[in-house]
XYZ file of C-alpha atoms in Angstrom:
564
model
C 48.793 1.071 105.033
C 46.541 4.095 104.933
C 44.714 4.512 101.926
C 42.960 7.913 100.781
C 40.424 8.866 97.862
C 42.195 11.523 95.838
C 38.874 14.292 96.072
C 36.684 13.709 92.477
C 36.803 16.513 90.354
C 34.209 19.096 88.477
C 31.116 16.301 87.181
C 30.746 18.469 84.796
C 34.552 19.146 83.403
C 35.135 15.175 83.873
C 31.400 14.586 81.343
C 33.012 17.909 78.568
C 36.016 15.871 78.648
C 34.935 12.835 78.789
C 32.188 13.629 75.027
C 35.389 15.841 74.357
C 38.250 13.286 74.115
C 36.127 10.348 73.578
C 36.798 8.350 75.995
C 35.691 6.917 78.996
C 34.241 9.040 82.660
C 37.546 7.129 84.897
C 40.042 8.611 81.979
C 38.684 11.979 81.973
C 38.683 12.104 85.630
C 41.846 10.746 85.739
C 42.911 13.767 82.884
C 41.326 16.128 85.471
C 42.873 15.381 87.949
C 46.121 15.465 87.367
C 44.119 19.005 85.907
C 43.258 19.004 82.366
C 40.147 20.015 82.126
C 39.926 21.127 78.011
C 40.669 18.982 75.157
C 43.959 21.168 74.292
C 45.263 20.517 77.208
C 44.416 16.934 76.544
C 45.969 17.614 73.464
C 49.351 18.638 75.064
C 49.822 16.501 77.471
C 49.248 13.433 75.391
C 51.861 14.696 72.495
C 54.026 16.972 74.733
C 55.771 19.349 72.109
C 59.208 20.996 71.841
C 57.742 23.850 70.423
C 55.984 24.751 73.679
C 59.255 24.783 75.551
C 59.863 28.493 77.006
C 62.143 30.970 75.910
C 65.217 30.559 77.932
C 65.667 34.343 78.404
C 62.896 34.285 80.489
C 65.079 32.810 82.885
C 66.786 36.217 84.970
C 70.781 36.639 84.162
C 70.413 34.117 81.096
C 70.958 37.366 78.952
C 74.681 37.587 81.277
C 75.426 34.047 80.685
C 74.985 33.758 77.404
C 77.141 37.306 76.958
C 79.915 36.418 79.292
C 80.033 33.260 77.591
C 80.782 34.916 73.982
C 83.166 36.649 75.323
C 84.978 33.961 76.510
C 84.645 32.220 72.739
C 85.991 34.643 71.489
C 88.890 35.387 73.285
C 89.467 32.274 73.213
C 89.489 31.879 77.740
C 89.682 28.639 79.243
C 87.162 28.003 80.832
C 85.421 25.128 83.064
C 82.952 23.491 83.397
C 81.729 22.702 87.766
C 79.163 20.226 88.897
C 78.060 18.033 91.558
C 79.253 13.906 91.859
C 75.693 12.626 91.637
C 73.163 12.212 88.457
C 71.488 15.497 88.329
C 75.085 17.165 88.598
C 77.182 14.753 86.053
C 74.599 14.519 83.628
C 74.989 19.390 83.752
C 79.139 18.952 83.369
C 78.601 16.298 80.579
C 75.703 18.022 78.391
C 77.166 21.912 79.053
C 80.771 20.366 78.042
C 80.216 18.154 75.197
C 77.647 21.210 73.929
C 81.178 23.860 74.956
C 83.634 21.513 73.367
C 82.248 21.706 69.492
C 82.799 25.684 69.797
C 86.679 25.493 71.960
C 88.270 22.876 72.792
C 88.880 25.082 75.698
C 87.422 23.429 78.543
C 87.939 21.243 81.481
C 85.133 19.791 83.626
C 85.940 19.342 87.303
C 83.124 17.291 89.621
C 84.446 17.248 92.753
C 85.460 14.483 95.358
C 83.035 13.701 97.509
C 85.198 12.648 100.488
C 87.632 16.239 100.417
C 85.888 18.740 99.097
C 81.786 17.760 99.294
C 79.033 19.033 98.576
C 79.168 21.895 95.387
C 81.679 25.064 94.927
C 84.662 24.010 96.075
C 87.599 26.000 97.535
C 90.310 23.617 95.792
C 88.214 23.828 92.134
C 88.517 26.914 92.657
C 91.990 27.432 93.127
C 92.264 24.447 90.932
C 90.754 26.919 87.632
C 93.091 30.188 88.542
C 96.197 27.412 88.617
C 94.920 26.929 85.440
C 94.833 30.260 83.253
C 90.454 29.477 83.942
C 88.931 32.308 84.329
C 85.189 31.620 83.692
C 83.602 28.582 85.970
C 80.102 27.754 84.834
C 78.375 25.614 88.257
C 75.769 23.437 87.632
C 73.508 21.696 90.529
C 75.195 23.146 92.936
C 76.721 27.012 93.852
C 73.401 29.420 95.069
C 74.527 29.670 98.537
C 78.115 30.262 97.010
C 78.559 32.823 98.295
C 82.187 32.848 100.074
C 83.425 30.724 97.012
C 82.184 33.056 94.748
C 83.436 35.734 96.345
C 86.942 34.248 97.099
C 86.853 33.453 93.565
C 86.637 36.759 92.039
C 89.400 38.514 94.395
C 91.326 35.391 92.740
C 90.431 36.223 88.443
C 87.974 34.222 88.009
C 84.022 34.192 87.712
C 80.817 32.332 87.311
C 78.052 31.131 85.903
C 75.287 29.741 88.400
C 73.011 27.755 87.035
C 71.460 25.402 89.442
C 68.158 24.416 90.908
C 68.303 24.052 94.400
C 66.045 27.562 96.877
C 68.614 29.940 97.377
C 70.058 31.424 101.195
C 69.326 34.607 102.181
C 71.740 36.320 100.085
C 72.665 35.161 96.304
C 76.054 34.979 94.855
C 78.107 38.040 93.422
C 78.039 35.708 90.117
C 77.837 37.582 87.064
C 75.094 35.050 85.658
C 73.053 33.753 88.799
C 70.124 30.772 87.039
C 68.090 29.855 89.214
C 63.836 30.047 88.681
C 63.431 29.588 92.195
C 64.506 32.878 92.793
C 62.460 35.256 94.457
C 63.174 37.836 91.348
C 62.661 35.317 88.544
C 60.055 35.523 86.868
C 60.380 31.605 84.257
C 57.520 30.379 84.164
C 58.703 27.252 85.731
C 59.696 26.644 88.890
C 60.677 22.544 89.133
C 64.194 22.149 86.318
C 66.573 20.309 87.391
C 70.003 21.079 87.500
C 70.208 19.962 84.258
C 66.582 21.005 82.989
C 68.813 25.025 84.445
C 71.509 23.640 82.138
C 70.261 22.940 79.255
C 67.865 26.696 79.441
C 71.573 27.842 79.311
C 72.994 26.431 75.879
C 69.172 26.629 74.203
C 69.593 30.453 74.784
C 73.119 30.947 73.758
C 72.322 27.709 70.317
C 69.570 31.048 69.999
C 71.074 34.089 70.605
C 73.951 32.312 67.413
C 70.392 31.532 65.514
C 71.182 27.942 66.059
C 68.488 25.331 65.304
C 66.090 23.753 68.083
C 67.578 19.973 66.442
C 70.990 20.197 67.172
C 69.940 20.033 70.804
C 67.796 17.140 70.640
C 70.537 13.611 71.349
C 71.570 15.738 74.853
C 67.807 15.293 75.895
C 68.607 11.612 76.846
C 70.958 13.113 79.812
C 68.231 15.699 80.775
C 65.903 13.109 80.548
C 67.941 10.871 82.939
C 68.405 13.415 85.538
C 64.620 14.800 85.747
C 63.955 11.402 86.185
C 67.189 10.604 88.886
C 66.841 14.213 90.769
C 62.435 13.111 91.232
C 61.372 16.087 90.355
C 57.512 16.853 88.737
C 57.401 15.647 85.885
C 54.620 18.349 84.208
C 55.278 21.462 82.151
C 58.161 21.714 80.637
C 60.061 18.488 82.596
C 57.270 16.270 81.007
C 58.161 18.313 77.719
C 61.793 16.901 77.742
C 61.863 13.857 79.838
C 59.340 13.310 77.465
C 62.128 13.461 73.946
C 64.556 12.773 75.860
C 63.211 8.947 76.337
C 62.139 8.608 72.580
C 66.446 10.017 72.242
C 67.562 6.698 74.658
C 65.136 4.617 73.268
C 66.104 5.853 69.383
C 69.479 6.736 69.242
C 71.531 6.773 72.678
C 74.763 8.204 73.490
C 77.482 5.704 73.514
C 77.708 5.906 76.308
C 74.037 5.120 77.417
C 74.670 1.883 75.138
C 77.113 0.496 77.661
C 75.709 0.398 79.970
C 72.594 -0.886 78.682
C 74.701 -3.901 76.549
C 72.371 -6.736 79.305
C 69.619 -5.144 79.162
C 66.977 -7.558 77.114
C 63.948 -4.494 76.654
C 62.740 -3.159 73.665
C 61.163 0.202 75.115
C 62.552 1.788 78.485
C 60.499 3.894 80.524
C 61.446 6.858 83.993
C 61.674 3.918 85.729
C 63.811 1.836 83.711
C 66.039 5.214 83.620
C 65.817 5.542 87.136
C 66.178 1.798 88.493
C 68.947 0.590 85.410
C 71.081 3.977 83.974
C 70.433 6.439 87.250
C 71.963 4.003 90.222
C 75.056 3.583 87.766
C 75.939 6.303 86.979
C 75.533 7.396 90.633
C 78.084 5.226 91.511
C 81.507 6.819 90.138
C 79.923 9.739 92.605
C 79.400 7.120 95.101
C 82.720 4.998 96.198
C 84.936 6.237 93.418
C 84.762 9.750 90.877
C 82.371 11.587 89.111
C 84.512 12.232 86.361
C 84.036 8.601 85.474
C 79.989 8.872 85.047
C 80.761 12.364 83.316
C 83.928 10.391 81.113
C 80.948 7.125 80.592
C 78.417 9.991 79.320
C 80.071 11.779 77.055
C 82.777 8.980 75.199
C 82.358 8.226 71.262
C 84.534 4.899 71.346
C 81.996 1.834 71.536
C 85.205 -0.079 72.998
C 85.983 2.705 74.845
C 82.329 2.917 76.543
C 82.396 -0.795 76.737
C 85.349 -0.402 79.225
C 83.579 2.686 81.750
C 81.030 1.052 81.803
C 82.238 -2.360 83.204
C 84.433 -0.037 85.481
C 81.197 1.589 86.664
C 79.344 -1.817 86.718
C 81.741 -2.961 89.577
C 81.447 0.151 91.407
C 77.683 -0.310 91.911
C 78.039 -3.589 92.775
C 80.618 -2.057 95.359
C 77.667 0.000 96.342
C 75.169 -2.515 96.492
C 76.973 -4.100 98.836
C 77.387 -1.120 100.736
C 74.787 0.020 101.710
C 73.287 -3.447 102.778
C 75.821 -3.830 105.212
C 74.564 0.135 106.507
C 71.650 -0.649 106.376
C 71.626 -3.271 108.899
C 74.335 -1.328 111.824
C 72.340 1.372 111.534
C 68.664 -0.436 112.536
C 70.957 -2.683 115.262
C 71.526 0.814 116.320
C 67.823 1.812 116.397
C 67.020 -1.195 118.148
C 70.157 -1.082 121.289
C 69.698 2.938 121.415
C 65.977 1.424 122.240
C 64.620 3.923 118.970
C 61.918 2.518 117.534
C 59.361 4.329 118.621
C 60.582 7.543 117.989
C 59.169 10.470 115.399
C 62.216 10.878 114.083
C 65.509 8.871 113.517
C 68.774 9.974 113.530
C 71.720 7.216 113.340
C 75.536 7.496 113.248
C 78.495 6.171 112.873
C 81.949 7.067 112.317
C 83.619 4.599 109.634
C 79.753 4.584 106.983
C 80.491 4.698 103.519
C 79.582 8.339 102.900
C 78.294 7.763 98.915
C 76.114 5.423 100.374
C 73.824 7.037 103.420
C 71.154 8.351 101.259
C 70.426 5.032 100.288
C 71.096 3.949 103.664
C 68.484 6.436 104.555
C 65.533 5.846 102.152
C 66.199 2.367 103.372
C 65.838 3.500 106.499
C 63.043 4.397 105.461
C 61.275 1.463 104.642
C 61.645 0.381 108.232
C 60.517 2.809 110.271
C 58.214 5.316 108.350
C 58.913 8.332 109.427
C 61.703 11.446 108.902
C 65.445 10.318 109.153
C 69.130 10.695 108.880
C 72.304 9.478 108.835
C 75.532 10.056 109.950
C 78.833 10.030 109.371
C 82.205 11.236 109.355
C 83.937 13.565 107.031
C 86.780 15.112 107.762
C 86.308 16.602 111.300
C 82.698 17.601 110.628
C 79.820 14.766 110.880
C 78.500 14.561 106.619
C 75.152 13.348 106.953
C 71.773 12.518 104.789
C 68.768 12.825 105.180
C 64.919 11.842 103.414
C 61.552 12.649 104.425
C 58.118 10.755 104.523
C 55.013 12.022 102.212
C 53.526 16.110 103.378
C 56.696 16.649 106.281
C 59.600 18.862 104.813
C 62.492 17.816 106.670
C 63.685 21.053 104.932
C 61.944 23.568 106.890
C 62.985 21.221 109.651
C 66.400 21.644 108.893
C 66.033 24.734 109.161
C 64.855 24.681 113.018
C 67.969 23.310 114.050
C 70.354 25.585 112.259
C 71.567 26.766 115.569
C 72.953 23.364 115.735
C 74.291 22.812 111.785
C 77.834 24.058 109.744
C 76.365 24.013 105.786
C 72.433 22.965 104.709
C 70.648 22.347 100.914
C 68.065 20.403 99.473
C 64.397 19.951 98.712
C 61.108 18.747 100.783
C 62.111 15.528 100.556
C 65.706 15.218 101.044
C 69.153 17.431 102.041
C 72.278 17.185 102.740
C 74.610 18.675 105.516
C 77.536 18.973 107.543
C 78.182 20.158 111.757
C 80.350 19.483 113.834
C 81.304 16.424 115.757
C 80.033 18.261 119.299
C 77.009 19.124 118.208
C 75.465 15.749 117.192
C 73.731 15.179 120.426
C 72.060 18.335 120.814
C 71.678 18.305 117.582
C 69.816 14.481 117.850
C 67.349 15.924 120.063
C 66.321 18.923 118.375
C 65.485 17.561 115.184
C 63.357 15.311 117.724
C 61.511 18.088 119.573
C 61.021 19.803 116.137
C 59.541 16.646 114.099
C 57.552 16.350 117.470
C 56.355 20.182 117.404
C 54.693 19.701 113.237
C 54.700 16.766 112.074
C 51.280 16.134 111.563
C 51.162 11.875 113.001
C 48.793 10.137 110.743
C 52.102 11.213 107.917
C 53.754 9.026 109.865
C 51.902 5.505 108.436
C 52.353 5.472 104.822
C 50.024 6.292 102.704
C 48.691 4.648 98.854
C 46.732 7.516 96.893
C 44.186 5.983 94.964
C 43.399 7.672 91.688
C 39.696 6.321 91.807
C 37.187 3.693 91.853
C 36.693 1.339 89.608
C 35.689 -1.859 88.443
C 37.018 -4.267 86.599
C 35.010 -4.296 83.596
C 35.901 -1.200 83.014
C 39.585 -2.128 82.855
C 39.620 -2.687 78.529
C 42.507 -3.069 76.289
C 40.887 0.481 74.552
C 41.681 2.398 78.600
C 45.337 0.245 78.886
C 46.099 1.819 75.715
C 44.550 5.380 76.926
C 46.643 5.014 79.703
C 50.359 3.785 78.676
C 49.933 7.568 77.435
C 49.731 8.909 80.274
C 53.608 8.347 81.049
C 56.215 9.137 81.551
C 55.111 9.237 85.225
C 56.632 10.213 88.160
C 55.931 13.222 90.717
C 52.766 15.281 89.535
C 51.657 12.346 87.027
C 52.623 9.178 89.079
C 51.406 5.952 87.181
C 47.063 5.912 88.079
C 46.428 3.514 91.503
C 42.697 2.155 91.740
C 40.275 0.556 94.236
C 38.066 -1.961 93.390
C 35.248 -4.226 96.473
C 34.053 -6.773 96.014
C 36.941 -8.639 95.167
C 37.470 -12.739 95.316
C 40.088 -15.090 94.162
C 38.810 -17.998 91.695
C 41.203 -20.539 93.649
C 44.079 -20.451 92.285
C 46.299 -17.883 95.095
C 49.310 -18.950 96.483
C 51.955 -17.464 98.328
C 55.187 -17.482 96.082
C 58.988 -16.426 96.030
C 60.966 -16.694 97.879
C 59.670 -17.253 101.918
C 56.813 -17.216 100.429
C 57.155 -13.799 100.251
C 54.536 -12.925 97.389
C 51.299 -12.688 96.036
C 50.134 -14.261 93.399
C 45.864 -14.931 92.721
C 43.428 -14.387 89.862
C 40.524 -11.994 90.545
C 36.852 -11.991 89.600
C 34.556 -9.017 90.896
C 31.400 -9.904 91.854
C 28.290 -9.958 89.220
C 30.656 -9.360 86.611
C 32.822 -11.258 83.251
C 36.173 -10.492 84.429
C 38.736 -11.875 85.241
C 42.309 -10.676 86.035
C 45.639 -11.601 87.067
C 46.890 -9.589 90.247
C 50.029 -10.343 91.793
C 51.116 -8.966 94.912
C 55.062 -8.448 95.072
C 55.457 -8.347 99.779
C 52.246 -9.738 100.159
C 52.674 -13.091 101.226
C 51.755 -13.006 104.634
C 48.085 -11.353 103.469
C 46.945 -14.309 102.214
C 44.335 -15.159 105.034
C 42.360 -11.851 102.972
C 41.828 -13.874 99.991
C 41.614 -17.582 100.839
C 38.369 -20.078 101.050
C 36.864 -17.229 98.829
C 36.873 -14.447 101.448
C 35.431 -11.076 99.605
C 38.534 -8.836 99.286
C 39.028 -5.100 98.561
C 42.330 -3.991 96.777
C 43.770 -1.576 95.203
C 46.255 -1.985 92.269
C 48.360 -0.341 89.133
C 48.210 -1.686 86.400
C 51.014 -3.398 84.459
C 51.758 -5.334 80.978
C 52.774 -9.647 82.027
C 55.060 -11.364 79.046
C 54.267 -15.119 79.424
C 55.506 -17.415 76.112
C 54.733 -14.841 74.357
C 51.437 -13.708 75.153
C 50.715 -10.571 76.720
C 47.895 -9.684 79.667
C 46.864 -6.680 81.115
C 47.376 -8.017 85.052
C 47.026 -5.269 88.285
C 49.341 -4.921 90.289
C 48.370 -5.790 92.999
C 49.478 -2.323 96.666
C 47.828 -3.835 99.450
C 44.325 -5.471 100.374
C 41.791 -5.245 103.040
C 39.278 -6.501 104.306
C-alpha cells in the first residue's frame, strides 16, 4: 500500500471557512478539498436542495423527446421502455415504465437477455416491437452507439428516444432524440448523470411541460439513488442532490420492492453504502443469473405478498451468484499461476464455460490479488465476451480503444467496460492489451493507493467533529469517506488478532502526549500485529465509524493500514 496525502488547500480559504461556519480547521480543510470555498457552497453541500437541480430542457434534444412522447400519448401509440440488465438499466426501466403507466396503459417493458442478446439495443428487441405494433422505443442506459440498430428500427416504422450516459462514438444514432450529457454538442451543465438519472430528467421535463408539481416525482428518487450508488458515478453536483433525497425516500417511504428486499435487514437508517452492498447486488443478480425483468417486476410491484415472493426468488438468484463467482475466481487465479502470468502488467483470462453473468464481479475480485487492469472472457454464442476492470488512475476505455483492431464492439467508462471479439482474435488481443498497458501505465498505479485527506491528532476527534463528518454523506466518488492519518500511536496493551485465522486486528490506541483513547479495528490486518506489539510506536490511516456495543455508541477508528 502507498499512502498519498492530499495537497493542503489555500490556508486563507480554510481560515475563512472555519470562521464563517464555526467549524474546526480540519473540517474546513475537508470542505476546501471538495471544492467548497464559501458559506453558500457549504450550505448547498450540507443541505442538498431539489430546487438547485438544473432545468432538464438544457439537455440537447430534450424538447424533441418530450414532444415525441406527447404525440405517442395523444394518438394512443404503444411504447416500449427498453433498458440494460444491470442495476442502472433495470431501475431506469422501472422508473420510466411506472411513470408512463400513470398516463397510459400502452407500455411494455423490455430487458434484453444477457446471453441470447447481449448488452445494449438488440435486433430481437426491435423485431419484438415491430411485431407487436410498438412504434416508439425509449432506450435507457444504452443506445448511444446503436447507429445501425436505430436505422434498422426506422425502416420497420419504429422510432427511438435514447437516454444514455456512456461516451458516444464518432457518429450519433439518427434517433428522434438522443439524450446524453456526454455528447460534445450537449451543453447540459452536469455531465456525470447515470442512465437512470438521464431517465429521471426526461420525466422531470415531461412533468414540467404538463404543468405538474415536482412532488409527484419524489417517489421515483429511490430508484435514482440506487442507480447512482451502483453505477459508481461521482456523488457530486446533481447526483449528490438526487442521492441525498433518494436515500430519504428509501428510509422514510420505500417502494414495496425495496421493503421486501430489506425485510431481514436490522438497520434503522440505510446509507448509500448499504444500498450498494445490500440492495444493488440483489437487483443485479436477476440479470446475472436469470433475467433482468425479474428485477423490474420487483421494483414496480405494489402488492406486498407478490413483492415478497419476487424478493425471495431474487434472494435465491443472489445466493447462486455468490457461489458461482467464488468458484470462477478460484479457477481464474489458478489459470494465472498455471500460465505463469503473475508478473504481467495486465490480467487477461478466459474459459468458455465461465458464467457470463458474473465475469464483471470476477474481474473486480482478481484486482484484489493482482492489482492491475483486468479482463475476464467467456464464450457468448460464437463470440467471446469480456468484462474489464481497471485500477485507480488508469483509463481502461482508452486502452481498449487502442486495441480496437482486434475488437468487434466495446463500451463503458474509465474504470469498467465490456467488449466482444472473435475467438480467433483472443490471443492477438491479449498480447496487444498487455503491450498497450506496458506503454501507457505509470508503474506506481500498480500499487494500491490510500488517499489520505488530512493528518490529525486524536484529540481533534470529538463528538462535534464526528457529528459534522456524518453530514458529509452520501459518500462516493468525488466525495469519498474522509481518511485520516495519525502518527505517534501506541497500543494500550489490549491489542490482539481476532476472527477466523486471526485475520483482523483489534486494539485500543492513544497518541503520545494526548489524552483520548480510541478503539481501533483493522479488517484483514491481522498479519500486521507485529507492528503494534510490545507498545511499539506506529502510524495509521483510518476512517471514523460508530461502534455500538451493549447499547453504548462510541467512535472507533476503522483502520485501512498501519506502518512503523
